[in-house]
Amino acid sequence: MTKIEKNLDDIPPSLKGGANSKRNGVIANAKFITTKKYRDFYKKKDTTTLLKRIYKNKCAYCEQIVLQDSEQNKTLPNDKSIVEHYRPTSKYYWLAYSWDNLLLSCLACSDNKGNDFEIINQKIEYSNSFKNKIHKSTKLYNRLEKPKMIHPELEDIKDKLDFNRDGVIKSADERVKYTIKTCKLDRYELNEKRQTVLNKLIDDINYVIEQKESMRDVILNFMDKNNDFIAFRIWISKNRKELLRKNG
Ligand SMILES: [Zn+2]
């Protein structure tokens, strides 16, 4: 997981327009309404397009690519992304259409997280006064409730994440541990993919050494912000001396 910059004033039009009446309906019902009409409104094209741009087509939690760039990869239109609610609609129905509660996620992380959202303090219940700041309430709610789940748009946890050379993710921090466990960020498939990232770097480095080519492009490509698993790449960069000595 890596810190994501989102402009909370750049709200997709559908979340400001049509979503208002849907939100009112959900609030009157005091529970999220799961019919298509209500579910469709937080994932209109303007919202998904903007989220994909902000998240660079990567999952907010595990950082794997969820959508191939159709310009570069016309043969790979695979969209494995989902609009994910940081605070689940099952417990926070009034936040179903709130811009700062919407993240881009892969199906697996979203499924794993499900309705899990443990908090340390007391849960906030709906109040009419919330409507004024409906797209910018996460910071305040987090201060009051103290959730265990990390919000990637609010927190930078790169110094709290640890990995090993097999791509296994871990942390000594309780909240980061909760996030890893809840989204299953240590699942086999992800560890394998991260391990591949390191192995490919080692291969690339060995190749340019052999060919007496410049290392600069390898490093620039490796650290490109559009890549998957940025937190792991940062960890590799920090520990490169030890990692590359063992395998170089
Ligand atoms: Zn994911």
PDB file of C-alpha atoms in Angstrom, residues 162-170 185-199 202 229 232 235-236 239 242-243 246-247:
ATOM      1  CA  ASP A 162       8.417  -4.671   5.817  1.00  0.00           C
ATOM      2  CA  PHE A 163       9.000  -7.421   3.251  1.00  0.00           C
ATOM      3  CA  ASN A 164      11.435 -10.220   2.639  1.00  0.00           C
ATOM      4  CA  ARG A 165      13.122 -11.248  -0.568  1.00  0.00           C
ATOM      5  CA  ASP A 166      10.366 -13.798  -1.252  1.00  0.00           C
ATOM      6  CA  GLY A 167       7.902 -10.919  -1.512  1.00  0.00           C
ATOM      7  CA  VAL A 168       6.239 -11.712   1.815  1.00  0.00           C
ATOM      8  CA  ILE A 169       4.701  -8.612   3.412  1.00  0.00           C
ATOM      9  CA  LYS A 170       4.700  -7.927   7.170  1.00  0.00           C
ATOM     10  CA  LEU A 185      -2.221  -8.749   1.447  1.00  0.00           C
ATOM     11  CA  ASP A 186       0.069 -11.666   2.328  1.00  0.00           C
ATOM     12  CA  ARG A 187      -1.807 -14.065   0.041  1.00  0.00           C
ATOM     13  CA  TYR A 188       0.278 -16.483  -2.011  1.00  0.00           C
ATOM     14  CA  GLU A 189      -0.564 -14.920  -5.368  1.00  0.00           C
ATOM     15  CA  LEU A 190       0.673 -11.470  -4.265  1.00  0.00           C
ATOM     16  CA  ASN A 191       3.845 -12.772  -2.624  1.00  0.00           C
ATOM     17  CA  GLU A 192       4.641 -14.587  -5.857  1.00  0.00           C
ATOM     18  CA  LYS A 193       4.057 -11.477  -7.958  1.00  0.00           C
ATOM     19  CA  ARG A 194       6.247  -9.363  -5.662  1.00  0.00           C
ATOM     20  CA  GLN A 195       8.984 -11.968  -5.764  1.00  0.00           C
ATOM     21  CA  THR A 196       8.878 -11.784  -9.573  1.00  0.00           C
ATOM     22  CA  VAL A 197       9.390  -8.007  -9.392  1.00  0.00           C
ATOM     23  CA  LEU A 198      12.651  -8.470  -7.454  1.00  0.00           C
ATOM     24  CA  ASN A 199      13.847 -11.353  -9.613  1.00  0.00           C
ATOM     25  CA  ILE A 202      18.171  -8.745 -10.535  1.00  0.00           C
ATOM     26  CA  PHE A 229       3.831  -2.815  -5.914  1.00  0.00           C
ATOM     27  CA  PHE A 232       7.748  -3.213  -2.248  1.00  0.00           C
ATOM     28  CA  TRP A 235      11.661  -1.426   0.254  1.00  0.00           C
ATOM     29  CA  ILE A 236      13.941  -3.041  -2.359  1.00  0.00           C
ATOM     30  CA  ASN A 239      17.670  -2.638   1.073  1.00  0.00           C
ATOM     31  CA  GLU A 242      22.000  -6.479   0.941  1.00  0.00           C
ATOM     32  CA  LEU A 243      19.527  -7.855  -1.624  1.00  0.00           C
ATOM     33  CA  LYS A 246      23.338 -12.010  -1.992  1.00  0.00           C
ATOM     34  CA  ASN A 247      22.180 -12.574  -5.543  1.00  0.00           C
TER      35      ASN A 247
END
